[in-house]
Amino acid sequence: MRSGVVAVDISNLQQPPGKGQVLRGLFSPGVFTALAASDSNLFVAHYEGLRTLNIENIDLLWQVSFFPTGGRAEKIFLKHNLAFVASGFSGLWILDVSDPQQPQPLSNTLTGIGGYASDVVVSDSFAYLVNQVFYPAYDTARGLWIMDVSNPEQPNIVSHHPGIARYPQVSILNRVAMEDQLLLMTQPTNPLNDSTLEIIDVTDPDNPNSLNILRG
């Protein structure tokens, strides 16, 4: 099966999307792992970069740009005209996407040797990046990295919370979500991919505080 992005008519929520409701597909090799929309554009984490699609006419999706981030782009977070891309072994990329046809790289930050950036959220002037670790020798890179991104051209790492001990080389990636000043981080903890949810208070970004661990 081809992978890609499709536009689906969901005006009738009582009817599951059928073949006739798929308005237009944009297919490409590689895996599309995350989407983020802004105005008339859709920003897509696609394999090793950021693809920008024009969605003004949903009957005709078309690509307007591609920026290679390397390391496999896993997650995008949009804030104003900035795109924060968790890019696997290439860490965190921050791009200026005010001109969707020509994304401009502002910075690229690596977090720990062997760390694999799998998710990111941004709140106020801080980026919260979650690292996966696939090789036990680099286990110190795992967990939550907090960066001051008030100057997106020079992000500053302010703290690192390794999270709970976890099992490397699993197929489920660490994920993160945020509610107020609480950060929720999932972490596979054994070879069976059982996930554990850690609740972290990030009121003080310099000193993240683990409040609770919920085991699945």
PDB file of C-alpha atoms in Angstrom:
ATOM      1  CA  MET A   1       0.000   0.000   0.000  1.00  0.00           C
ATOM      2  CA  ARG A   2       1.226   3.506  -0.805  1.00  0.00           C
ATOM      3  CA  SER A   3       1.778   5.867   2.090  1.00  0.00           C
ATOM      4  CA  GLY A   4       0.866   9.498   2.035  1.00  0.00           C
ATOM      5  CA  VAL A   5      -1.627  12.217   2.927  1.00  0.00           C
ATOM      6  CA  VAL A   6      -5.273  12.190   1.898  1.00  0.00           C
ATOM      7  CA  ALA A   7      -8.092  14.687   2.347  1.00  0.00           C
ATOM      8  CA  VAL A   8     -11.292  13.061   3.583  1.00  0.00           C
ATOM      9  CA  ASP A   9     -14.812  14.524   3.599  1.00  0.00           C
ATOM     10  CA  ILE A  10     -16.139  14.193   7.184  1.00  0.00           C
ATOM     11  CA  SER A  11     -19.139  16.494   6.825  1.00  0.00           C
ATOM     12  CA  ASN A  12     -21.342  13.512   7.704  1.00  0.00           C
ATOM     13  CA  LEU A  13     -19.932  12.181  10.968  1.00  0.00           C
ATOM     14  CA  GLN A  14     -22.538   9.421  11.082  1.00  0.00           C
ATOM     15  CA  GLN A  15     -21.050   7.804   8.004  1.00  0.00           C
ATOM     16  CA  PRO A  16     -17.564   6.289   8.110  1.00  0.00           C
ATOM     17  CA  PRO A  17     -15.289   7.702   5.401  1.00  0.00           C
ATOM     18  CA  GLY A  18     -15.628   5.683   2.230  1.00  0.00           C
ATOM     19  CA  LYS A  19     -13.796   5.554  -1.061  1.00  0.00           C
ATOM     20  CA  GLY A  20     -15.890   8.344  -2.554  1.00  0.00           C
ATOM     21  CA  GLN A  21     -15.046  10.663   0.311  1.00  0.00           C
ATOM     22  CA  VAL A  22     -11.301  10.595  -0.260  1.00  0.00           C
ATOM     23  CA  LEU A  23     -10.947  13.818  -2.204  1.00  0.00           C
ATOM     24  CA  ARG A  24      -7.295  13.806  -3.037  1.00  0.00           C
ATOM     25  CA  GLY A  25      -4.168  11.902  -2.071  1.00  0.00           C
ATOM     26  CA  LEU A  26      -0.547  12.938  -2.106  1.00  0.00           C
ATOM     27  CA  PHE A  27       1.579   9.818  -2.071  1.00  0.00           C
ATOM     28  CA  SER A  28       5.280   9.478  -1.506  1.00  0.00           C
ATOM     29  CA  PRO A  29       7.755   6.823  -0.325  1.00  0.00           C
ATOM     30  CA  GLY A  30       8.568   6.834   3.366  1.00  0.00           C
ATOM     31  CA  VAL A  31       6.442   7.242   6.459  1.00  0.00           C
ATOM     32  CA  PHE A  32       4.370  10.302   7.373  1.00  0.00           C
ATOM     33  CA  THR A  33       4.523  10.408  11.165  1.00  0.00           C
ATOM     34  CA  ALA A  34       2.946  13.724  12.197  1.00  0.00           C
ATOM     35  CA  LEU A  35       0.881  16.585  10.793  1.00  0.00           C
ATOM     36  CA  ALA A  36       0.376  20.199  11.846  1.00  0.00           C
ATOM     37  CA  ALA A  37      -1.847  22.708  10.033  1.00  0.00           C
ATOM     38  CA  SER A  38      -1.470  26.473   9.791  1.00  0.00           C
ATOM     39  CA  ASP A  39      -3.625  28.719   7.595  1.00  0.00           C
ATOM     40  CA  SER A  40      -3.577  27.188   4.113  1.00  0.00           C
ATOM     41  CA  ASN A  41      -0.616  24.889   4.717  1.00  0.00           C
ATOM     42  CA  LEU A  42      -0.066  21.463   6.176  1.00  0.00           C
ATOM     43  CA  PHE A  43       3.345  20.699   7.656  1.00  0.00           C
ATOM     44  CA  VAL A  44       4.256  17.019   7.581  1.00  0.00           C
ATOM     45  CA  ALA A  45       7.018  15.102   9.339  1.00  0.00           C
ATOM     46  CA  HIS A  46       8.013  12.817   6.512  1.00  0.00           C
ATOM     47  CA  TYR A  47      10.848  10.344   6.811  1.00  0.00           C
ATOM     48  CA  GLU A  48      13.954  12.584   6.959  1.00  0.00           C
ATOM     49  CA  GLY A  49      12.473  16.044   6.702  1.00  0.00           C
ATOM     50  CA  LEU A  50       9.679  18.572   6.828  1.00  0.00           C
ATOM     51  CA  ARG A  51       7.286  18.671   3.883  1.00  0.00           C
ATOM     52  CA  THR A  52       4.914  21.583   3.388  1.00  0.00           C
ATOM     53  CA  LEU A  53       1.668  20.988   1.502  1.00  0.00           C
ATOM     54  CA  ASN A  54      -0.733  23.611   0.218  1.00  0.00           C
ATOM     55  CA  ILE A  55      -4.302  22.750   1.278  1.00  0.00           C
ATOM     56  CA  GLU A  56      -6.202  25.804   0.025  1.00  0.00           C
ATOM     57  CA  ASN A  57      -7.941  23.551  -2.493  1.00  0.00           C
ATOM     58  CA  ILE A  58      -8.529  20.196  -0.821  1.00  0.00           C
ATOM     59  CA  ASP A  59      -9.275  18.680  -4.227  1.00  0.00           C
ATOM     60  CA  LEU A  60      -5.686  19.359  -5.217  1.00  0.00           C
ATOM     61  CA  LEU A  61      -3.069  18.956  -2.508  1.00  0.00           C
ATOM     62  CA  TRP A  62       0.383  19.928  -3.670  1.00  0.00           C
ATOM     63  CA  GLN A  63       3.823  20.135  -2.139  1.00  0.00           C
ATOM     64  CA  VAL A  64       5.357  23.590  -1.875  1.00  0.00           C
ATOM     65  CA  SER A  65       8.629  22.755  -0.116  1.00  0.00           C
ATOM     66  CA  PHE A  66      10.796  20.142   1.551  1.00  0.00           C
ATOM     67  CA  PHE A  67      13.489  20.720   4.155  1.00  0.00           C
ATOM     68  CA  PRO A  68      15.775  17.770   5.043  1.00  0.00           C
ATOM     69  CA  THR A  69      16.307  17.483   8.796  1.00  0.00           C
ATOM     70  CA  GLY A  70      17.913  14.045   8.666  1.00  0.00           C
ATOM     71  CA  GLY A  71      17.649  11.462  11.418  1.00  0.00           C
ATOM     72  CA  ARG A  72      13.974  10.752  10.647  1.00  0.00           C
ATOM     73  CA  ALA A  73      11.442  13.456  11.476  1.00  0.00           C
ATOM     74  CA  GLU A  74       9.032  12.126  14.111  1.00  0.00           C
ATOM     75  CA  LYS A  75       6.966  15.064  15.410  1.00  0.00           C
ATOM     76  CA  ILE A  76       6.161  18.694  14.572  1.00  0.00           C
ATOM     77  CA  PHE A  77       5.001  21.435  16.893  1.00  0.00           C
ATOM     78  CA  LEU A  78       3.965  24.742  15.349  1.00  0.00           C
ATOM     79  CA  LYS A  79       4.089  28.011  17.261  1.00  0.00           C
ATOM     80  CA  HIS A  80       3.436  31.222  15.376  1.00  0.00           C
ATOM     81  CA  ASN A  81       5.795  31.045  12.382  1.00  0.00           C
ATOM     82  CA  LEU A  82       8.148  28.513  13.918  1.00  0.00           C
ATOM     83  CA  ALA A  83       8.204  24.770  13.352  1.00  0.00           C
ATOM     84  CA  PHE A  84       9.846  22.635  16.036  1.00  0.00           C
ATOM     85  CA  VAL A  85      10.756  19.234  14.572  1.00  0.00           C
ATOM     86  CA  ALA A  86      11.799  16.245  16.693  1.00  0.00           C
ATOM     87  CA  SER A  87      14.133  14.586  14.218  1.00  0.00           C
ATOM     88  CA  GLY A  88      15.349  11.307  15.655  1.00  0.00           C
ATOM     89  CA  PHE A  89      19.129  11.100  15.865  1.00  0.00           C
ATOM     90  CA  SER A  90      19.328  14.654  14.458  1.00  0.00           C
ATOM     91  CA  GLY A  91      17.774  16.132  17.610  1.00  0.00           C
ATOM     92  CA  LEU A  92      15.587  19.239  17.558  1.00  0.00           C
ATOM     93  CA  TRP A  93      15.363  21.470  14.504  1.00  0.00           C
ATOM     94  CA  ILE A  94      13.748  24.909  14.689  1.00  0.00           C
ATOM     95  CA  LEU A  95      12.631  26.337  11.344  1.00  0.00           C
ATOM     96  CA  ASP A  96      11.128  29.667  10.359  1.00  0.00           C
ATOM     97  CA  VAL A  97       8.132  28.755   8.164  1.00  0.00           C
ATOM     98  CA  SER A  98       6.732  32.262   7.690  1.00  0.00           C
ATOM     99  CA  ASP A  99       7.411  31.640   3.994  1.00  0.00           C
ATOM    100  CA  PRO A 100       6.140  28.064   3.512  1.00  0.00           C
ATOM    101  CA  GLN A 101       7.865  27.841   0.142  1.00  0.00           C
ATOM    102  CA  GLN A 102      11.266  28.470   1.693  1.00  0.00           C
ATOM    103  CA  PRO A 103      11.573  27.197   5.285  1.00  0.00           C
ATOM    104  CA  GLN A 104      14.616  28.717   6.935  1.00  0.00           C
ATOM    105  CA  PRO A 105      16.654  26.716   9.464  1.00  0.00           C
ATOM    106  CA  LEU A 106      17.314  28.676  12.641  1.00  0.00           C
ATOM    107  CA  SER A 107      18.998  26.058  14.826  1.00  0.00           C
ATOM    108  CA  ASN A 108      19.678  22.385  15.384  1.00  0.00           C
ATOM    109  CA  THR A 109      20.261  21.024  18.895  1.00  0.00           C
ATOM    110  CA  LEU A 110      21.424  17.532  19.830  1.00  0.00           C
ATOM    111  CA  THR A 111      20.514  16.204  23.277  1.00  0.00           C
ATOM    112  CA  GLY A 112      22.889  13.585  24.549  1.00  0.00           C
ATOM    113  CA  ILE A 113      25.007  11.110  22.618  1.00  0.00           C
ATOM    114  CA  GLY A 114      22.804   8.471  21.018  1.00  0.00           C
ATOM    115  CA  GLY A 115      19.542  10.207  21.922  1.00  0.00           C
ATOM    116  CA  TYR A 116      16.656   9.822  19.478  1.00  0.00           C
ATOM    117  CA  ALA A 117      14.251  12.782  19.590  1.00  0.00           C
ATOM    118  CA  SER A 118      10.764  11.270  19.330  1.00  0.00           C
ATOM    119  CA  ASP A 119       8.375  14.031  20.448  1.00  0.00           C
ATOM    120  CA  VAL A 120       8.264  17.722  21.338  1.00  0.00           C
ATOM    121  CA  VAL A 121       5.841  20.268  22.781  1.00  0.00           C
ATOM    122  CA  VAL A 122       6.405  23.995  23.219  1.00  0.00           C
ATOM    123  CA  SER A 123       4.911  26.236  25.894  1.00  0.00           C
ATOM    124  CA  ASP A 124       5.764  29.897  26.435  1.00  0.00           C
ATOM    125  CA  SER A 125       9.478  30.142  25.749  1.00  0.00           C
ATOM    126  CA  PHE A 126      10.379  26.523  26.525  1.00  0.00           C
ATOM    127  CA  ALA A 127      10.585  23.421  24.358  1.00  0.00           C
ATOM    128  CA  TYR A 128      10.088  20.014  25.996  1.00  0.00           C
ATOM    129  CA  LEU A 129      11.826  17.323  23.965  1.00  0.00           C
ATOM    130  CA  VAL A 130      11.587  13.609  24.691  1.00  0.00           C
ATOM    131  CA  ASN A 131      14.456  11.303  23.820  1.00  0.00           C
ATOM    132  CA  GLN A 132      14.297   7.623  23.036  1.00  0.00           C
ATOM    133  CA  VAL A 133      17.360   5.470  23.543  1.00  0.00           C
ATOM    134  CA  PHE A 134      17.933   2.362  21.445  1.00  0.00           C
ATOM    135  CA  TYR A 135      21.397   1.469  22.681  1.00  0.00           C
ATOM    136  CA  PRO A 136      22.070   0.785  26.400  1.00  0.00           C
ATOM    137  CA  ALA A 137      25.517   2.397  26.176  1.00  0.00           C
ATOM    138  CA  TYR A 138      23.823   5.765  25.598  1.00  0.00           C
ATOM    139  CA  ASP A 139      21.146   5.432  28.253  1.00  0.00           C
ATOM    140  CA  THR A 140      22.044   8.771  29.866  1.00  0.00           C
ATOM    141  CA  ALA A 141      20.447  10.560  26.886  1.00  0.00           C
ATOM    142  CA  ARG A 142      16.971   9.203  27.554  1.00  0.00           C
ATOM    143  CA  GLY A 143      14.033  11.099  28.955  1.00  0.00           C
ATOM    144  CA  LEU A 144      12.964  14.740  28.996  1.00  0.00           C
ATOM    145  CA  TRP A 145      15.154  17.620  27.859  1.00  0.00           C
ATOM    146  CA  ILE A 146      13.949  21.183  28.544  1.00  0.00           C
ATOM    147  CA  MET A 147      15.281  24.028  26.411  1.00  0.00           C
ATOM    148  CA  ASP A 148      14.879  27.774  26.605  1.00  0.00           C
ATOM    149  CA  VAL A 149      13.905  28.735  23.048  1.00  0.00           C
ATOM    150  CA  SER A 150      13.221  32.426  23.660  1.00  0.00           C
ATOM    151  CA  ASN A 151      15.984  32.930  21.099  1.00  0.00           C
ATOM    152  CA  PRO A 152      15.192  30.210  18.525  1.00  0.00           C
ATOM    153  CA  GLU A 153      18.557  30.750  16.867  1.00  0.00           C
ATOM    154  CA  GLN A 154      20.353  29.806  20.078  1.00  0.00           C
ATOM    155  CA  PRO A 155      18.337  27.306  22.145  1.00  0.00           C
ATOM    156  CA  ASN A 156      19.711  26.744  25.611  1.00  0.00           C
ATOM    157  CA  ILE A 157      19.335  23.419  27.438  1.00  0.00           C
ATOM    158  CA  VAL A 158      18.252  24.247  30.983  1.00  0.00           C
ATOM    159  CA  SER A 159      17.594  20.790  32.444  1.00  0.00           C
ATOM    160  CA  HIS A 160      17.382  17.067  31.803  1.00  0.00           C
ATOM    161  CA  HIS A 161      15.055  14.589  33.522  1.00  0.00           C
ATOM    162  CA  PRO A 162      15.999  10.981  32.605  1.00  0.00           C
ATOM    163  CA  GLY A 163      12.633   9.543  33.606  1.00  0.00           C
ATOM    164  CA  ILE A 164      12.206   6.038  34.904  1.00  0.00           C
ATOM    165  CA  ALA A 165      14.426   3.128  33.957  1.00  0.00           C
ATOM    166  CA  ARG A 166      13.181   1.701  30.688  1.00  0.00           C
ATOM    167  CA  TYR A 167      13.918  -1.085  28.279  1.00  0.00           C
ATOM    168  CA  PRO A 168      15.840  -0.061  25.141  1.00  0.00           C
ATOM    169  CA  GLN A 169      15.196  -1.307  21.606  1.00  0.00           C
ATOM    170  CA  VAL A 170      11.394  -1.334  21.777  1.00  0.00           C
ATOM    171  CA  SER A 171       9.094  -0.456  18.893  1.00  0.00           C
ATOM    172  CA  ILE A 172       6.893   2.087  20.708  1.00  0.00           C
ATOM    173  CA  LEU A 173       8.391   5.575  20.914  1.00  0.00           C
ATOM    174  CA  ASN A 174       8.293   7.822  23.976  1.00  0.00           C
ATOM    175  CA  ARG A 175       5.541  10.449  23.673  1.00  0.00           C
ATOM    176  CA  VAL A 176       4.753  13.643  25.543  1.00  0.00           C
ATOM    177  CA  ALA A 177       1.740  15.877  26.190  1.00  0.00           C
ATOM    178  CA  MET A 178       1.276  18.954  28.331  1.00  0.00           C
ATOM    179  CA  GLU A 179      -1.535  20.369  30.459  1.00  0.00           C
ATOM    180  CA  ASP A 180      -0.879  23.636  32.271  1.00  0.00           C
ATOM    181  CA  GLN A 181       2.456  23.056  34.016  1.00  0.00           C
ATOM    182  CA  LEU A 182       2.169  19.272  34.040  1.00  0.00           C
ATOM    183  CA  LEU A 183       4.019  17.235  31.470  1.00  0.00           C
ATOM    184  CA  LEU A 184       2.869  13.680  30.709  1.00  0.00           C
ATOM    185  CA  MET A 185       5.540  11.371  29.314  1.00  0.00           C
ATOM    186  CA  THR A 186       4.982   7.778  28.217  1.00  0.00           C
ATOM    187  CA  GLN A 187       7.887   5.365  28.394  1.00  0.00           C
ATOM    188  CA  PRO A 188       7.968   1.699  27.330  1.00  0.00           C
ATOM    189  CA  THR A 189       9.438  -0.215  30.232  1.00  0.00           C
ATOM    190  CA  ASN A 190       9.910  -3.806  29.102  1.00  0.00           C
ATOM    191  CA  PRO A 191      10.376  -5.986  25.993  1.00  0.00           C
ATOM    192  CA  LEU A 192       6.588  -6.358  25.667  1.00  0.00           C
ATOM    193  CA  ASN A 193       6.234  -2.620  24.992  1.00  0.00           C
ATOM    194  CA  ASP A 194       4.137  -2.045  28.117  1.00  0.00           C
ATOM    195  CA  SER A 195       3.965   1.717  28.634  1.00  0.00           C
ATOM    196  CA  THR A 196       4.342   3.706  31.821  1.00  0.00           C
ATOM    197  CA  LEU A 197       3.018   7.251  32.209  1.00  0.00           C
ATOM    198  CA  GLU A 198       5.114   9.659  34.235  1.00  0.00           C
ATOM    199  CA  ILE A 199       3.593  12.937  35.439  1.00  0.00           C
ATOM    200  CA  ILE A 200       6.181  15.697  35.767  1.00  0.00           C
ATOM    201  CA  ASP A 201       5.732  19.160  37.252  1.00  0.00           C
ATOM    202  CA  VAL A 202       7.645  21.644  35.081  1.00  0.00           C
ATOM    203  CA  THR A 203       6.593  24.810  36.886  1.00  0.00           C
ATOM    204  CA  ASP A 204      10.314  25.382  37.423  1.00  0.00           C
ATOM    205  CA  PRO A 205      11.931  24.360  34.101  1.00  0.00           C
ATOM    206  CA  ASP A 206      15.335  24.266  35.784  1.00  0.00           C
ATOM    207  CA  ASN A 207      14.124  21.590  38.205  1.00  0.00           C
ATOM    208  CA  PRO A 208      11.458  19.254  36.733  1.00  0.00           C
ATOM    209  CA  ASN A 209       9.783  17.278  39.505  1.00  0.00           C
ATOM    210  CA  SER A 210       8.332  13.789  39.006  1.00  0.00           C
ATOM    211  CA  LEU A 211       4.953  13.629  40.790  1.00  0.00           C
ATOM    212  CA  ASN A 212       3.579  10.215  39.920  1.00  0.00           C
ATOM    213  CA  ILE A 213       4.170   7.089  37.839  1.00  0.00           C
ATOM    214  CA  LEU A 214       1.233   5.140  36.419  1.00  0.00           C
ATOM    215  CA  ARG A 215       2.144   1.714  35.161  1.00  0.00           C
ATOM    216  CA  GLY A 216       0.159   0.193  32.321  1.00  0.00           C
TER     217      GLY A 216
END
